[in-house]
Short mmCIF file of N, CA and C and ligand atoms in Angstrom, two decimals:
data_model
loop_
_atom_site.label_atom_id
_atom_site.label_comp_id
_atom_site.label_asym_id
_atom_site.label_seq_id
_atom_site.Cartn_x
_atom_site.Cartn_y
_atom_site.Cartn_z
N UNK A 1 95.85 119.64 177.51
CA UNK A 1 96.62 119.84 176.27
C UNK A 1 95.66 119.99 175.10
N UNK A 2 95.89 121.01 174.28
CA UNK A 2 95.06 121.24 173.10
C UNK A 2 95.71 120.60 171.89
N UNK A 3 94.88 120.10 171.00
CA UNK A 3 95.39 119.50 169.77
C UNK A 3 94.78 120.21 168.57
N UNK A 4 95.63 120.60 167.64
CA UNK A 4 95.19 121.24 166.40
C UNK A 4 95.56 120.36 165.22
N UNK A 5 94.64 120.28 164.26
CA UNK A 5 94.93 119.53 163.04
C UNK A 5 95.26 120.53 161.93
N UNK A 6 96.33 120.23 161.21
CA UNK A 6 96.72 121.11 160.11
C UNK A 6 96.90 120.32 158.82
N UNK A 7 96.78 121.03 157.70
CA UNK A 7 97.03 120.38 156.41
C UNK A 7 97.42 121.43 155.36
N UNK A 8 98.08 120.93 154.33
CA UNK A 8 98.40 121.80 153.21
C UNK A 8 97.11 122.09 152.44
N UNK A 9 97.18 122.80 151.34
CA UNK A 9 95.95 123.17 150.63
C UNK A 9 95.25 121.99 150.00
N UNK A 10 96.01 121.08 149.38
CA UNK A 10 95.38 119.95 148.70
C UNK A 10 95.08 118.79 149.64
N UNK A 11 95.64 118.83 150.86
CA UNK A 11 95.35 117.81 151.85
C UNK A 11 96.27 116.61 151.82
N UNK A 12 97.26 116.63 150.94
CA UNK A 12 98.20 115.50 150.85
C UNK A 12 99.08 115.41 152.10
N UNK A 13 99.39 116.57 152.68
CA UNK A 13 100.23 116.62 153.87
C UNK A 13 99.37 117.02 155.06
N UNK A 14 99.42 116.20 156.11
CA UNK A 14 98.64 116.52 157.31
C UNK A 14 99.56 116.47 158.53
N UNK A 15 99.23 117.28 159.52
CA UNK A 15 100.02 117.28 160.75
C UNK A 15 99.15 117.64 161.94
N UNK A 16 99.70 117.41 163.10
CA UNK A 16 99.01 117.67 164.36
C UNK A 16 99.94 118.49 165.24
N UNK A 17 99.37 119.46 165.92
CA UNK A 17 100.14 120.31 166.81
C UNK A 17 99.47 120.29 168.17
N UNK A 18 100.26 120.18 169.22
CA UNK A 18 99.69 120.26 170.57
C UNK A 18 100.25 121.50 171.26
N UNK A 19 99.44 122.05 172.15
CA UNK A 19 99.84 123.26 172.88
C UNK A 19 99.16 123.27 174.23
N UNK A 20 99.85 123.82 175.22
CA UNK A 20 99.30 123.94 176.57
C UNK A 20 98.16 124.96 176.60
N UNK A 21 98.38 126.06 175.89
CA UNK A 21 97.44 127.18 175.85
C UNK A 21 96.95 127.35 174.42
N UNK A 22 95.76 127.95 174.24
CA UNK A 22 95.31 128.24 172.87
C UNK A 22 96.35 129.06 172.12
N UNK A 23 96.58 128.73 170.88
CA UNK A 23 97.56 129.48 170.07
C UNK A 23 96.93 130.79 169.61
N UNK A 24 97.52 131.90 170.03
CA UNK A 24 97.00 133.22 169.66
C UNK A 24 98.12 134.15 169.21
N UNK A 25 99.37 133.69 169.33
CA UNK A 25 100.50 134.55 168.99
C UNK A 25 101.42 133.84 168.02
N UNK A 26 102.04 134.62 167.16
CA UNK A 26 102.95 134.05 166.19
C UNK A 26 103.97 135.09 165.75
N UNK A 27 104.62 134.78 164.67
CA UNK A 27 105.66 135.67 164.18
C UNK A 27 105.66 135.71 162.66
N UNK A 28 106.15 136.81 162.16
CA UNK A 28 106.45 136.90 160.75
C UNK A 28 107.93 137.21 160.65
N UNK A 29 108.52 136.87 159.55
CA UNK A 29 109.97 137.01 159.40
C UNK A 29 110.25 137.75 158.11
N UNK A 30 111.32 138.55 158.13
CA UNK A 30 111.62 139.37 156.96
C UNK A 30 112.78 138.82 156.13
N UNK A 31 113.16 137.56 156.35
CA UNK A 31 114.25 137.02 155.53
C UNK A 31 113.77 136.91 154.09
N UNK A 32 114.70 136.67 153.19
CA UNK A 32 114.35 136.72 151.75
C UNK A 32 113.37 135.63 151.36
N UNK A 33 113.31 134.53 152.12
CA UNK A 33 112.34 133.47 151.82
C UNK A 33 110.97 133.81 152.42
N UNK A 34 110.95 134.12 153.72
CA UNK A 34 109.68 134.38 154.41
C UNK A 34 108.94 135.58 153.83
N UNK A 35 109.67 136.61 153.44
CA UNK A 35 108.98 137.79 152.90
C UNK A 35 108.22 137.45 151.63
N UNK A 36 108.68 136.43 150.92
CA UNK A 36 107.98 136.00 149.70
C UNK A 36 106.78 135.13 150.03
N UNK A 37 106.85 134.40 151.15
CA UNK A 37 105.72 133.54 151.52
C UNK A 37 104.63 134.31 152.25
N UNK A 38 105.04 135.26 153.08
CA UNK A 38 104.07 136.12 153.76
C UNK A 38 103.14 135.41 154.72
N UNK A 39 103.63 134.45 155.45
CA UNK A 39 102.80 133.67 156.36
C UNK A 39 103.05 134.08 157.81
N UNK A 40 102.13 133.65 158.69
CA UNK A 40 102.32 133.80 160.13
C UNK A 40 102.73 132.42 160.66
N UNK A 41 103.82 132.38 161.41
CA UNK A 41 104.29 131.11 161.96
C UNK A 41 104.12 131.06 163.47
N UNK A 42 103.91 129.85 163.96
CA UNK A 42 103.98 129.60 165.40
C UNK A 42 105.23 128.78 165.61
N UNK A 43 106.07 129.21 166.53
CA UNK A 43 107.30 128.50 166.82
C UNK A 43 107.07 127.63 168.06
N UNK A 44 107.10 126.33 167.87
CA UNK A 44 106.74 125.40 168.95
C UNK A 44 107.87 124.42 169.21
N UNK A 45 107.90 123.86 170.44
CA UNK A 45 108.88 122.79 170.69
C UNK A 45 108.65 121.64 169.70
N UNK A 46 109.73 121.05 169.20
CA UNK A 46 109.62 119.98 168.20
C UNK A 46 108.66 118.88 168.62
N UNK A 47 108.66 118.54 169.91
CA UNK A 47 107.82 117.42 170.37
C UNK A 47 106.32 117.75 170.29
N UNK A 48 105.98 119.02 170.09
CA UNK A 48 104.56 119.41 169.96
C UNK A 48 104.06 119.32 168.52
N UNK A 49 104.94 118.88 167.63
CA UNK A 49 104.56 118.76 166.21
C UNK A 49 104.67 117.31 165.78
N UNK A 50 103.64 116.83 165.06
CA UNK A 50 103.69 115.46 164.55
C UNK A 50 103.13 115.44 163.14
N UNK A 51 103.94 114.96 162.21
CA UNK A 51 103.47 114.79 160.84
C UNK A 51 102.57 113.56 160.83
N UNK A 52 101.32 113.70 160.40
CA UNK A 52 100.38 112.57 160.46
C UNK A 52 100.12 111.97 159.09
N UNK A 53 100.56 112.62 158.04
CA UNK A 53 100.37 112.04 156.71
C UNK A 53 101.12 112.81 155.64
N UNK A 54 101.50 112.11 154.60
CA UNK A 54 102.07 112.77 153.44
C UNK A 54 103.55 113.06 153.51
N UNK A 55 104.29 112.32 154.33
CA UNK A 55 105.74 112.56 154.42
C UNK A 55 106.39 112.48 153.04
N UNK A 56 105.92 111.56 152.22
CA UNK A 56 106.53 111.39 150.89
C UNK A 56 106.10 112.48 149.91
N UNK A 57 105.10 113.28 150.30
CA UNK A 57 104.63 114.37 149.42
C UNK A 57 105.33 115.69 149.74
N UNK A 58 106.15 115.69 150.79
CA UNK A 58 106.84 116.92 151.18
C UNK A 58 108.13 117.11 150.40
N UNK A 59 108.41 118.33 150.09
CA UNK A 59 109.70 118.69 149.53
C UNK A 59 110.41 119.57 150.55
N UNK A 60 111.70 119.37 150.67
CA UNK A 60 112.51 120.11 151.63
C UNK A 60 113.35 121.13 150.86
N UNK A 61 113.05 122.40 151.09
CA UNK A 61 113.84 123.45 150.44
C UNK A 61 114.90 123.96 151.39
N UNK A 62 116.14 123.95 150.92
CA UNK A 62 117.24 124.47 151.73
C UNK A 62 117.98 125.53 150.93
N UNK A 63 118.49 126.51 151.61
CA UNK A 63 119.20 127.59 150.93
C UNK A 63 120.19 128.19 151.92
N UNK A 64 120.95 129.16 151.45
CA UNK A 64 121.89 129.89 152.31
C UNK A 64 122.83 128.92 153.02
N UNK A 65 122.73 128.74 154.32
CA UNK A 65 123.67 127.87 155.03
C UNK A 65 123.29 126.39 154.94
N UNK A 66 122.17 126.06 154.31
CA UNK A 66 121.72 124.67 154.12
C UNK A 66 121.46 123.95 155.44
N UNK A 67 121.13 124.68 156.47
CA UNK A 67 120.90 124.03 157.76
C UNK A 67 119.41 123.94 158.11
N UNK A 68 118.69 124.98 157.82
CA UNK A 68 117.25 124.94 158.09
C UNK A 68 116.57 124.09 157.03
N UNK A 69 115.43 123.50 157.39
CA UNK A 69 114.64 122.72 156.45
C UNK A 69 113.27 123.39 156.29
N UNK A 70 112.93 123.78 155.07
CA UNK A 70 111.66 124.44 154.79
C UNK A 70 110.79 123.48 153.99
N UNK A 71 109.81 122.89 154.65
CA UNK A 71 109.01 121.85 154.01
C UNK A 71 107.76 122.42 153.35
N UNK A 72 107.48 121.92 152.16
CA UNK A 72 106.24 122.31 151.48
C UNK A 72 105.72 121.14 150.66
N UNK A 73 104.41 121.16 150.39
CA UNK A 73 103.77 120.10 149.63
C UNK A 73 104.17 120.19 148.16
N UNK A 74 104.59 119.07 147.60
CA UNK A 74 105.05 119.10 146.21
C UNK A 74 103.90 119.20 145.21
N UNK A 75 102.65 119.03 145.69
CA UNK A 75 101.49 119.14 144.80
C UNK A 75 100.95 120.57 144.77
N UNK A 76 100.60 121.10 145.94
CA UNK A 76 99.96 122.43 145.98
C UNK A 76 100.95 123.54 146.30
N UNK A 77 102.17 123.19 146.70
CA UNK A 77 103.19 124.20 146.92
C UNK A 77 103.11 124.92 148.26
N UNK A 78 102.17 124.49 149.10
CA UNK A 78 102.00 125.22 150.36
C UNK A 78 103.02 124.78 151.40
N UNK A 79 103.66 125.80 151.97
CA UNK A 79 104.60 125.58 153.07
C UNK A 79 103.81 125.17 154.32
N UNK A 80 104.20 124.06 154.94
CA UNK A 80 103.51 123.60 156.14
C UNK A 80 104.30 123.86 157.42
N UNK A 81 105.62 123.59 157.37
CA UNK A 81 106.43 123.77 158.57
C UNK A 81 107.91 123.87 158.20
N UNK A 82 108.70 124.30 159.14
CA UNK A 82 110.14 124.33 158.90
C UNK A 82 110.90 124.08 160.19
N UNK A 83 112.10 123.56 160.01
CA UNK A 83 113.00 123.39 161.15
C UNK A 83 114.04 124.49 161.06
N UNK A 84 113.97 125.46 162.01
CA UNK A 84 114.85 126.63 161.91
C UNK A 84 116.31 126.29 162.24
N UNK A 85 117.19 127.00 161.60
CA UNK A 85 118.63 126.84 161.88
C UNK A 85 118.98 127.34 163.28
N UNK A 86 118.35 128.46 163.67
CA UNK A 86 118.74 129.09 164.93
C UNK A 86 118.08 128.44 166.15
N UNK A 87 117.09 127.56 165.93
CA UNK A 87 116.42 126.88 167.05
C UNK A 87 116.09 125.45 166.62
N UNK A 88 117.11 124.57 166.57
CA UNK A 88 116.92 123.21 166.05
C UNK A 88 115.92 122.38 166.87
N UNK A 89 115.65 122.79 168.11
CA UNK A 89 114.72 122.05 168.96
C UNK A 89 113.28 122.55 168.77
N UNK A 90 113.09 123.48 167.82
CA UNK A 90 111.76 124.04 167.58
C UNK A 90 111.30 123.72 166.16
N UNK A 91 109.99 123.83 165.98
CA UNK A 91 109.42 123.70 164.64
C UNK A 91 108.58 124.95 164.39
N UNK A 92 108.77 125.54 163.24
CA UNK A 92 107.93 126.66 162.83
C UNK A 92 106.76 126.11 162.03
N UNK A 93 105.56 126.46 162.43
CA UNK A 93 104.37 125.92 161.78
C UNK A 93 103.61 127.05 161.10
N UNK A 94 103.13 126.79 159.89
CA UNK A 94 102.31 127.76 159.17
C UNK A 94 100.91 127.76 159.78
N UNK A 95 100.60 128.80 160.53
CA UNK A 95 99.32 128.89 161.24
C UNK A 95 98.14 128.82 160.27
N UNK A 96 98.35 129.32 159.05
CA UNK A 96 97.29 129.31 158.06
C UNK A 96 96.86 127.91 157.63
N UNK A 97 97.67 126.90 157.93
CA UNK A 97 97.34 125.51 157.59
C UNK A 97 96.39 124.89 158.60
N UNK A 98 96.16 125.59 159.71
CA UNK A 98 95.27 125.06 160.76
C UNK A 98 93.93 125.78 160.64
N UNK A 99 92.92 125.05 160.15
CA UNK A 99 91.64 125.68 159.81
C UNK A 99 90.97 126.40 160.97
N UNK A 100 91.12 125.86 162.18
CA UNK A 100 90.41 126.48 163.30
C UNK A 100 91.09 127.74 163.83
N UNK A 101 92.26 128.06 163.31
CA UNK A 101 92.95 129.28 163.73
C UNK A 101 92.85 130.34 162.64
N UNK A 102 92.84 131.59 163.07
CA UNK A 102 92.77 132.71 162.12
C UNK A 102 94.04 133.54 162.25
N UNK A 103 95.02 133.29 161.39
CA UNK A 103 96.31 133.96 161.54
C UNK A 103 96.23 135.49 161.50
N UNK A 104 95.23 136.02 160.83
CA UNK A 104 95.14 137.48 160.71
C UNK A 104 94.76 138.15 162.03
N UNK A 105 94.29 137.37 163.00
CA UNK A 105 93.95 137.95 164.30
C UNK A 105 95.06 137.69 165.33
N UNK A 106 96.12 137.03 164.92
CA UNK A 106 97.20 136.69 165.86
C UNK A 106 97.98 137.94 166.29
N UNK A 107 98.52 137.89 167.52
CA UNK A 107 99.52 138.86 167.93
C UNK A 107 100.80 138.47 167.21
N UNK A 108 101.27 139.32 166.35
CA UNK A 108 102.38 138.94 165.50
C UNK A 108 103.65 139.73 165.84
N UNK A 109 104.68 138.99 166.15
CA UNK A 109 105.99 139.58 166.42
C UNK A 109 106.77 139.56 165.10
N UNK A 110 107.53 140.61 164.86
CA UNK A 110 108.35 140.64 163.64
C UNK A 110 109.75 140.14 163.97
N UNK A 111 110.17 139.12 163.26
CA UNK A 111 111.52 138.57 163.47
C UNK A 111 112.44 139.09 162.37
N UNK A 112 113.61 139.50 162.79
CA UNK A 112 114.56 140.06 161.84
C UNK A 112 115.44 138.96 161.24
N UNK A 113 114.79 138.07 160.49
CA UNK A 113 115.52 136.97 159.88
C UNK A 113 116.53 137.43 158.85
N UNK A 114 116.28 138.59 158.28
CA UNK A 114 117.20 139.18 157.31
C UNK A 114 118.61 139.31 157.90
N UNK A 115 118.66 139.64 159.19
CA UNK A 115 119.95 139.84 159.85
C UNK A 115 120.70 138.52 160.04
N UNK A 116 119.96 137.39 159.96
CA UNK A 116 120.59 136.08 160.16
C UNK A 116 121.13 135.50 158.86
N UNK A 117 120.68 136.07 157.76
CA UNK A 117 121.07 135.52 156.47
C UNK A 117 122.50 135.92 156.12
N UNK A 118 123.19 135.00 155.49
CA UNK A 118 124.57 135.28 155.11
C UNK A 118 124.59 136.01 153.77
N UNK A 119 123.61 135.69 152.94
CA UNK A 119 123.52 136.41 151.66
C UNK A 119 122.14 137.00 151.50
ZN1 ZN B 1 99.28 119.90 149.15
#
């Protein structure tokens, strides 16, 4: 099992991700929120994600159906992870928060999140 350490920009929020295989693939989403953030996400089983610090520094942004949780650091504003509405057993992780990974070299799938939005 591989373990990756992630953090927001200022370091107030830290997390750990585990994976069976090296993380090399991710997704981008075209919903109205993700298109503004422009990040590459890895969608992992919830049990592979562990918040290791800064729970009280996170802000939870909810919109549209108010079901998904989009977490970001209240100090530096960086999105770290989210709990998707369409896959409650998964966690979307901002690959850019993991220093040892290079999101720009990832195999990136485009997700049509726009089609899932109600507004
Ligand atoms: Zn921060």
